Short mmCIF file of C-alpha atoms in Angstrom, two decimals:
data_model
loop_
_atom_site.label_atom_id
_atom_site.label_comp_id
_atom_site.label_asym_id
_atom_site.label_seq_id
_atom_site.Cartn_x
_atom_site.Cartn_y
_atom_site.Cartn_z
CA MET A 1040 131.48 143.78 115.53
CA LEU A 1041 134.86 143.86 117.26
CA GLN A 1042 136.31 145.93 114.41
CA ASN A 1043 133.42 148.42 114.61
CA ASP A 1044 133.87 148.82 118.37
CA LEU A 1045 137.60 149.43 117.89
CA SER A 1046 137.15 152.05 115.17
CA ALA A 1047 134.61 153.90 117.35
CA MET A 1048 137.17 154.39 120.11
CA THR A 1049 139.62 157.32 120.20
CA LEU A 1050 143.07 157.41 121.73
CA GLU A 1051 143.23 160.08 124.42
CA LYS A 1052 146.34 161.96 125.50
CA GLY A 1053 147.30 160.80 128.95
CA THR A 1054 149.94 162.09 131.34
CA ILE A 1055 153.66 161.70 130.72
CA LEU A 1056 155.93 161.45 133.75
CA ILE A 1057 159.39 162.97 133.26
CA VAL A 1058 161.97 161.77 135.78
CA ASP A 1059 165.10 163.95 135.60
CA ASP A 1060 167.03 166.17 138.01
CA ASN A 1061 168.07 168.56 135.22
CA GLU A 1062 165.57 171.40 134.86
CA LEU A 1063 166.59 172.22 131.31
CA ASN A 1064 166.11 168.62 130.17
CA CYS A 1065 162.68 168.59 131.80
CA GLU A 1066 161.74 171.83 130.06
CA ILE A 1067 162.82 170.53 126.64
CA LEU A 1068 160.88 167.28 127.04
CA SER A 1069 157.84 169.20 128.32
CA ILE A 1070 157.86 171.29 125.13
CA ILE A 1071 158.28 168.24 122.88
CA PHE A 1072 155.29 166.54 124.52
CA SER A 1073 153.22 169.66 125.16
CA VAL A 1074 150.01 167.97 123.92
CA HIS A 1075 150.18 165.76 127.03
CA PRO A 1076 149.69 166.71 130.67
CA ILE A 1077 153.18 166.60 132.21
CA ILE A 1078 154.34 165.62 135.70
CA ILE A 1079 157.98 166.15 136.65
CA ALA A 1080 159.91 164.23 139.32
CA SER A 1081 163.52 165.13 140.13
CA ASN A 1082 164.55 161.62 141.26
CA GLY A 1083 163.44 158.01 141.45
CA LYS A 1084 161.87 158.30 144.90
CA GLU A 1085 159.63 161.18 143.85
CA ALA A 1086 158.70 159.28 140.71
CA LEU A 1087 157.68 156.20 142.69
CA ASP A 1088 155.33 158.32 144.80
CA VAL A 1089 153.73 159.73 141.65
CA ILE A 1090 153.34 156.32 140.04
CA ARG A 1091 151.73 154.77 143.12
CA LYS A 1092 149.10 157.52 143.02
CA LYS A 1093 148.61 157.86 139.26
CA LYS A 1094 149.82 154.66 137.58
CA GLY A 1095 146.52 154.15 135.75
CA GLU A 1096 146.70 157.69 134.31
CA LEU A 1097 150.19 157.59 132.80
CA ASP A 1098 150.83 157.27 129.06
CA ALA A 1099 154.59 156.93 129.47
CA VAL A 1100 157.58 157.45 131.77
CA LEU A 1101 160.69 159.28 130.46
CA LEU A 1102 163.43 158.26 132.84
CA ASP A 1103 166.91 159.75 133.21
CA TYR A 1104 169.62 157.23 134.02
CA LEU A 1105 171.86 159.38 136.26
CA MET A 1106 170.02 160.99 139.19
CA PRO A 1107 170.64 161.68 142.88
CA GLN A 1108 169.01 159.62 145.69
CA MET A 1109 167.78 156.91 143.30
CA ASP A 1110 169.19 156.35 139.81
CA GLY A 1111 167.33 154.96 136.82
CA LEU A 1112 168.19 151.28 137.27
CA THR A 1113 167.35 151.29 140.99
CA PHE A 1114 164.05 152.94 140.13
CA LEU A 1115 163.35 150.25 137.51
CA GLU A 1116 164.13 147.47 140.00
CA GLN A 1117 161.63 148.92 142.47
CA VAL A 1118 158.97 149.37 139.81
CA LYS A 1119 159.38 145.76 138.69
CA GLU A 1120 159.30 144.45 142.26
CA GLU A 1121 156.04 146.30 142.99
CA LYS A 1122 154.61 145.54 139.51
CA LEU A 1123 153.69 149.20 139.05
CA LEU A 1124 153.99 149.78 135.30
CA SER A 1125 153.25 146.56 133.44
CA ARG A 1126 150.95 148.46 131.04
CA THR A 1127 152.92 151.70 130.73
CA PRO A 1128 156.00 152.12 128.49
CA ILE A 1129 159.22 153.31 130.11
CA PHE A 1130 161.92 155.11 128.10
CA LEU A 1131 165.44 155.45 129.48
CA ILE A 1132 167.24 158.72 128.70
CA THR A 1133 171.02 158.45 128.55
CA SER A 1134 174.08 159.64 126.68
CA GLU A 1135 175.99 156.45 127.43
CA GLU A 1136 176.78 153.73 124.90
CA ASP A 1137 176.82 150.72 127.19
CA ASP A 1138 175.51 147.31 126.10
CA THR A 1139 175.53 146.04 129.69
CA LEU A 1140 173.37 148.96 130.81
CA ALA A 1141 171.02 148.39 127.87
CA ALA A 1142 170.66 144.69 128.68
CA LYS A 1143 169.85 145.41 132.33
CA ALA A 1144 167.38 148.14 131.43
CA PHE A 1145 165.51 146.01 128.90
CA LYS A 1146 165.36 143.16 131.40
CA LEU A 1147 163.83 145.54 133.96
CA GLY A 1148 161.07 146.69 131.61
CA VAL A 1149 162.42 149.56 129.48
CA VAL A 1150 160.87 149.53 126.00
CA ASP A 1151 163.28 151.95 124.27
CA PHE A 1152 166.22 154.33 124.75
CA ILE A 1153 166.30 158.09 124.19
CA LYS A 1154 169.84 159.14 123.36
CA ARG A 1155 171.31 162.53 124.17
CA PRO A 1156 171.64 164.97 122.56
CA LEU A 1157 167.89 164.91 121.92
CA SER A 1158 166.36 165.17 118.47
CA ALA A 1159 162.88 166.56 119.11
CA PHE A 1160 161.22 165.11 115.99
CA ILE A 1161 162.68 161.61 116.39
CA VAL A 1162 162.01 161.48 120.14
CA GLN A 1163 158.41 162.58 119.70
CA LYS A 1164 157.69 160.11 116.90
CA ARG A 1165 159.26 157.14 118.69
CA VAL A 1166 157.56 157.83 122.02
CA GLU A 1167 154.14 158.65 120.53
CA SER A 1168 154.15 155.55 118.31
CA ILE A 1169 154.82 153.27 121.27
CA ILE A 1170 152.21 155.09 123.40
CA GLU A 1171 149.68 154.51 120.61
CA LEU A 1172 150.66 150.83 120.43
CA TYR A 1173 150.13 150.39 124.17
CA GLN A 1174 146.80 152.23 124.08
CA THR A 1175 145.55 150.19 121.13
CA ARG A 1176 146.54 146.98 122.89
CA ALA A 1177 144.69 148.08 126.03
CA ILE A 1178 141.56 148.86 123.98
CA LEU A 1179 141.76 145.49 122.23
CA GLU A 1180 142.11 143.70 125.56
CA LYS A 1181 138.99 145.45 126.88
CA LEU A 1182 137.03 144.60 123.73
CA LEU A 1183 138.18 140.98 123.80
CA GLU A 1184 137.26 140.76 127.48
CA LYS A 1185 133.81 142.10 126.59
CA GLU A 1186 133.42 139.54 123.80
CA THR A 1187 134.70 136.76 126.06
CA LYS A 1188 132.11 137.70 128.68
CA LYS A 1189 129.40 137.45 126.02
CA VAL A 1190 130.64 133.96 125.13
CA ARG A 1191 130.67 132.95 128.80
CA ASP A 1192 127.17 134.33 129.38
CA PHE A 1193 125.88 132.52 126.28
CA GLY A 1194 127.58 129.28 127.35
CA ARG A 1195 126.28 129.48 130.91
CA GLY A 1196 122.79 130.16 129.58
CA LEU A 1197 123.02 127.01 127.47
CA ILE A 1198 124.27 124.97 130.42
CA LYS A 1199 121.44 126.26 132.61
CA THR A 1200 118.84 125.39 129.95
CA ILE A 1201 120.30 121.94 129.27
CA GLY A 1202 120.69 121.28 133.00
CA ALA A 1203 117.01 122.08 133.56
CA ALA A 1204 116.04 119.71 130.74
CA ILE A 1205 118.20 116.95 132.26
CA GLU A 1206 116.60 117.47 135.65
CA ASP A 1207 113.15 117.07 134.08
CA ARG A 1208 114.21 113.85 132.36
CA VAL A 1209 116.45 112.20 134.97
CA LYS A 1210 115.11 111.62 138.46
CA ASP A 1211 117.33 113.00 141.27
CA SER A 1212 119.72 114.56 138.73
CA ARG A 1213 119.83 117.87 140.62
CA VAL A 1214 120.88 116.20 143.89
CA HIS A 1215 123.37 113.97 142.10
CA SER A 1216 125.00 116.90 140.25
CA HIS A 1217 125.20 118.91 143.47
CA ASN A 1218 126.94 116.09 145.32
CA VAL A 1219 129.32 115.28 142.46
CA ARG A 1220 130.24 118.94 142.16
CA ALA A 1221 130.91 119.21 145.90
CA LEU A 1222 133.08 116.07 145.97
CA SER A 1223 134.93 117.06 142.80
CA ARG A 1224 135.63 120.57 144.09
CA ILE A 1225 137.40 119.10 147.12
CA LEU A 1226 139.49 116.68 145.05
CA LEU A 1227 140.38 119.24 142.38
CA THR A 1228 141.29 122.10 144.71
CA LYS A 1229 142.87 120.27 147.64
CA SER A 1230 144.85 117.45 146.08
CA GLU A 1231 147.02 116.56 143.12
CA VAL A 1232 143.90 115.48 141.22
CA GLY A 1233 143.56 119.05 139.92
CA LYS A 1234 147.28 119.83 139.68
CA ASN A 1235 147.29 120.27 135.89
CA LEU A 1236 144.29 122.60 135.87
CA THR A 1237 144.26 126.35 136.47
CA HIS A 1238 141.82 127.89 138.93
CA GLN A 1239 139.67 129.02 135.98
CA GLU A 1240 139.72 125.54 134.43
CA ILE A 1241 138.65 123.95 137.72
CA SER A 1242 135.64 126.30 137.79
CA GLU A 1243 134.84 125.29 134.21
CA VAL A 1244 135.10 121.57 135.02
CA LEU A 1245 132.65 122.08 137.89
CA GLU A 1246 130.26 123.81 135.47
CA ALA A 1247 130.61 120.90 133.06
CA ILE A 1248 129.35 118.44 135.68
CA SER A 1249 125.80 119.71 135.10
CA LEU A 1250 126.03 118.17 131.62
CA GLN A 1251 127.15 114.69 132.66
CA ASP A 1252 123.73 113.16 131.88
CA ILE A 1253 123.17 115.06 128.61
CA GLY A 1254 123.09 111.79 126.66
CA LYS A 1255 119.93 110.79 128.52
CA LEU A 1256 118.01 113.58 126.76
CA SER A 1257 117.78 111.21 123.79
CA GLN A 1258 115.59 108.85 125.84
CA ASP A 1259 111.81 109.15 125.70
CA SER A 1260 111.02 108.17 129.28
CA ILE A 1261 111.89 109.51 132.73
CA LEU A 1262 115.18 107.89 133.80
CA HIS A 1263 116.87 107.12 137.08
CA ASN A 1264 120.58 107.39 137.71
CA ASP A 1265 122.54 104.43 136.36
CA SER A 1266 123.08 101.27 138.37
CA ASP A 1267 126.47 100.92 140.04
CA HIS A 1268 126.61 97.38 138.53
CA PRO A 1269 125.07 97.69 135.05
CA ASN A 1270 124.35 94.49 133.16
CA LYS A 1271 125.47 93.96 129.55
CA GLU A 1272 122.35 95.55 128.08
CA GLN A 1273 122.66 98.55 130.39
CA GLN A 1274 126.36 98.87 129.54
CA GLU A 1275 125.52 99.03 125.85
CA GLU A 1276 122.87 101.65 126.58
CA ILE A 1277 125.35 103.76 128.59
CA SER A 1278 127.91 103.48 125.81
CA GLU A 1279 125.38 104.53 123.17
CA ARG A 1280 124.21 107.51 125.29
CA SER A 1281 127.81 108.56 125.76
CA LYS A 1282 128.41 108.54 122.01
CA LYS A 1283 125.36 110.77 121.51
CA ALA A 1284 126.59 113.04 124.30
CA ILE A 1285 130.01 113.35 122.62
CA MET A 1286 128.40 114.36 119.32
CA LEU A 1287 126.12 116.92 120.97
CA LEU A 1288 128.86 118.41 123.16
CA THR A 1289 131.21 118.64 120.18
CA ASP A 1290 128.60 120.66 118.30
CA LEU A 1291 127.92 122.88 121.34
CA GLN A 1292 131.66 123.55 121.71
CA LYS A 1293 131.93 124.56 118.05
CA VAL A 1294 128.94 126.90 118.32
CA SER A 1295 129.75 128.54 121.66
CA HIS A 1296 133.56 128.16 122.03
CA PHE A 1297 132.80 127.72 125.74
CA LYS A 1298 135.40 125.61 127.56
CA PRO A 1299 133.00 123.73 129.91
CA PHE A 1300 131.49 121.99 126.88
CA GLN A 1301 134.96 120.67 126.01
CA PHE A 1302 135.44 119.42 129.57
CA ALA A 1303 131.99 117.79 129.49
CA ARG A 1304 132.96 116.14 126.21
CA ASP A 1305 136.17 114.81 127.82
CA LEU A 1306 134.09 113.26 130.60
CA ALA A 1307 131.67 111.71 128.10
CA GLU A 1308 134.55 110.40 125.99
CA PHE A 1309 135.83 108.33 128.88
CA GLN A 1310 132.37 107.40 130.13
CA LYS A 1311 131.76 105.26 127.06
CA ASP A 1312 134.67 103.14 128.31
CA ASN A 1313 133.21 102.95 131.80
CA MET A 1314 132.97 99.19 131.84
CA GLU A 1315 134.23 96.92 134.61
CA GLY A 1316 136.11 99.66 136.42
CA HIS A 1317 138.51 100.50 133.57
CA TYR A 1318 137.38 104.13 133.75
CA PHE A 1319 139.32 104.56 136.97
CA SER A 1320 142.63 102.98 136.02
CA GLU A 1321 145.50 105.11 134.72
CA LYS A 1322 145.07 103.99 131.10
CA ILE A 1323 142.55 102.55 128.70
CA GLY A 1324 144.81 100.63 126.33
CA HIS A 1325 147.58 103.08 125.54
CA GLN A 1326 145.43 106.16 126.22
CA GLU A 1327 146.23 108.20 129.31
CA ILE A 1328 143.23 109.19 131.40
CA PRO A 1329 143.61 112.70 132.90
CA LEU A 1330 143.59 112.56 136.67
CA TRP A 1331 140.92 115.26 136.89
CA VAL A 1332 138.60 113.08 134.75
CA GLN A 1333 139.17 110.19 137.14
CA GLY A 1334 138.44 112.47 140.09
CA VAL A 1335 135.09 113.63 138.69
CA ALA A 1336 134.21 110.07 137.61
CA PHE A 1337 135.07 108.76 141.08
CA SER A 1338 132.85 111.43 142.66
CA SER A 1339 129.98 110.49 140.36
CA MET A 1340 130.36 106.78 141.07
CA ILE A 1341 130.58 107.22 144.86
CA ASP A 1342 127.39 109.28 144.86
CA SER A 1343 125.61 106.68 142.71
CA ILE A 1344 126.68 103.88 145.05
CA ILE A 1345 125.33 105.80 148.04
CA ALA A 1346 122.04 106.58 146.25
CA ASN A 1347 121.54 102.94 145.20
CA SER A 1348 122.46 101.57 148.63
CA GLY A 1349 119.59 103.31 150.37
CA LYS A 1350 121.94 104.55 153.09
CA SER A 1351 122.66 108.20 153.71
CA GLY A 1352 125.06 110.50 155.54
CA LYS A 1353 128.58 109.56 156.57
CA GLU A 1354 127.56 105.94 156.98
CA GLY A 1355 126.57 105.73 153.32
CA PHE A 1356 129.83 107.35 152.23
CA SER A 1357 131.97 105.09 154.45
CA GLU A 1358 130.28 101.94 153.14
CA ALA A 1359 130.62 103.08 149.52
CA LEU A 1360 134.31 103.83 149.98
CA LYS A 1361 134.86 100.47 151.67
CA ARG A 1362 133.34 98.66 148.70
CA VAL A 1363 135.64 100.62 146.37
CA GLU A 1364 138.72 99.81 148.45
CA GLU A 1365 137.80 96.12 148.51
CA GLY A 1366 137.93 96.07 144.72
CA GLU A 1367 134.24 95.59 144.00
CA PHE A 1368 134.36 98.15 141.20
CA GLY A 1369 137.71 97.28 139.68
CA GLU A 1370 141.09 98.95 139.54
CA PHE A 1371 141.66 102.54 140.73
CA ASN A 1372 144.46 105.01 140.25
CA SER A 1373 146.66 105.00 143.36
CA HIS A 1374 147.09 108.79 143.21
CA LEU A 1375 143.31 109.21 143.24
CA LEU A 1376 142.83 106.90 146.23
CA LYS A 1377 145.61 108.74 148.07
CA ALA A 1378 143.84 112.06 147.44
CA VAL A 1379 140.57 110.61 148.75
CA LYS A 1380 142.21 109.40 151.99
CA GLU A 1381 143.95 112.75 152.53
CA ASN A 1382 140.64 114.61 152.25
CA LEU A 1383 138.38 111.98 153.80
CA ASP A 1384 136.77 114.18 156.47
CA GLU A 1385 135.79 116.89 154.00
CA LEU A 1386 134.46 114.39 151.48
CA GLN A 1387 132.34 112.69 154.16
CA ALA A 1388 131.05 116.10 155.29
CA VAL A 1389 129.31 116.52 151.91
CA TYR A 1390 126.79 113.96 153.19
CA GLY A 1391 126.28 115.60 156.59
#
């Protein structure tokens, strides 16, 4: 499908900006590239004004090195500073053979050199081939973005459907997921808990939270949230559900290629080891536990403690945190506890 979309698209002739104070040079280049609309600027300052107004319309910039008011390198420095032409090729026109100049120009974003005296055929072929390369890349990026959006939409549809099924099967799942997501968002965005995640990945982790009880779909009866102190039989049940969740989420990830399913699988992978507080320490055996996983797991556990205690609001949160700090639920990562203390007011505010 992607190949068909690409072949259906044509490469249009966009505008070429010629930056040169020599009228004859401008005329020659205008003739060579006569199939393109041409804009001429006599110096770097004029060219910057043109680019700021028309940067999305330019196919290429042909830049003379020696000009009054603002020379080629100064122009390139300004363009790079303002990030004006990251998707437009710039060609530097010069008669000089200077490796130092070439190194500076390439570092500032020049893609190729046009040497004087000009050879019309060679100049045209080199410039047009690079313009075509840039245009093809831009088309591919748009098509890939379109395909990526389809994947995201498909993945989010699956999450919505599965989330609804979980809510039907697990009592209070909607409220629990909402609270866990709110607590996790604070820890991931406002502390070192989310330091190794990008903004996009944090959003995907928050989406994954809706799937935290996916293993319970294998049960026949309506379930409640797990006890904060499961007995041996309940521990075995949680472990077995987690294994089923890992298998299901692995399959969903393979089918959809949607990152939240991978994050949900990571959470389930560690949940099967959620016995006697080991889930919240820095390692299980020799295996490192990502801090973001600990943050989401902590959020889930705190909300479960509050729900099982029968207390609500800030009082319920304060009591749950006190029990954690007193060691009732085992060992916790010191970095995680530090993040909780630093954001205590906001975390409490989730409960009113």
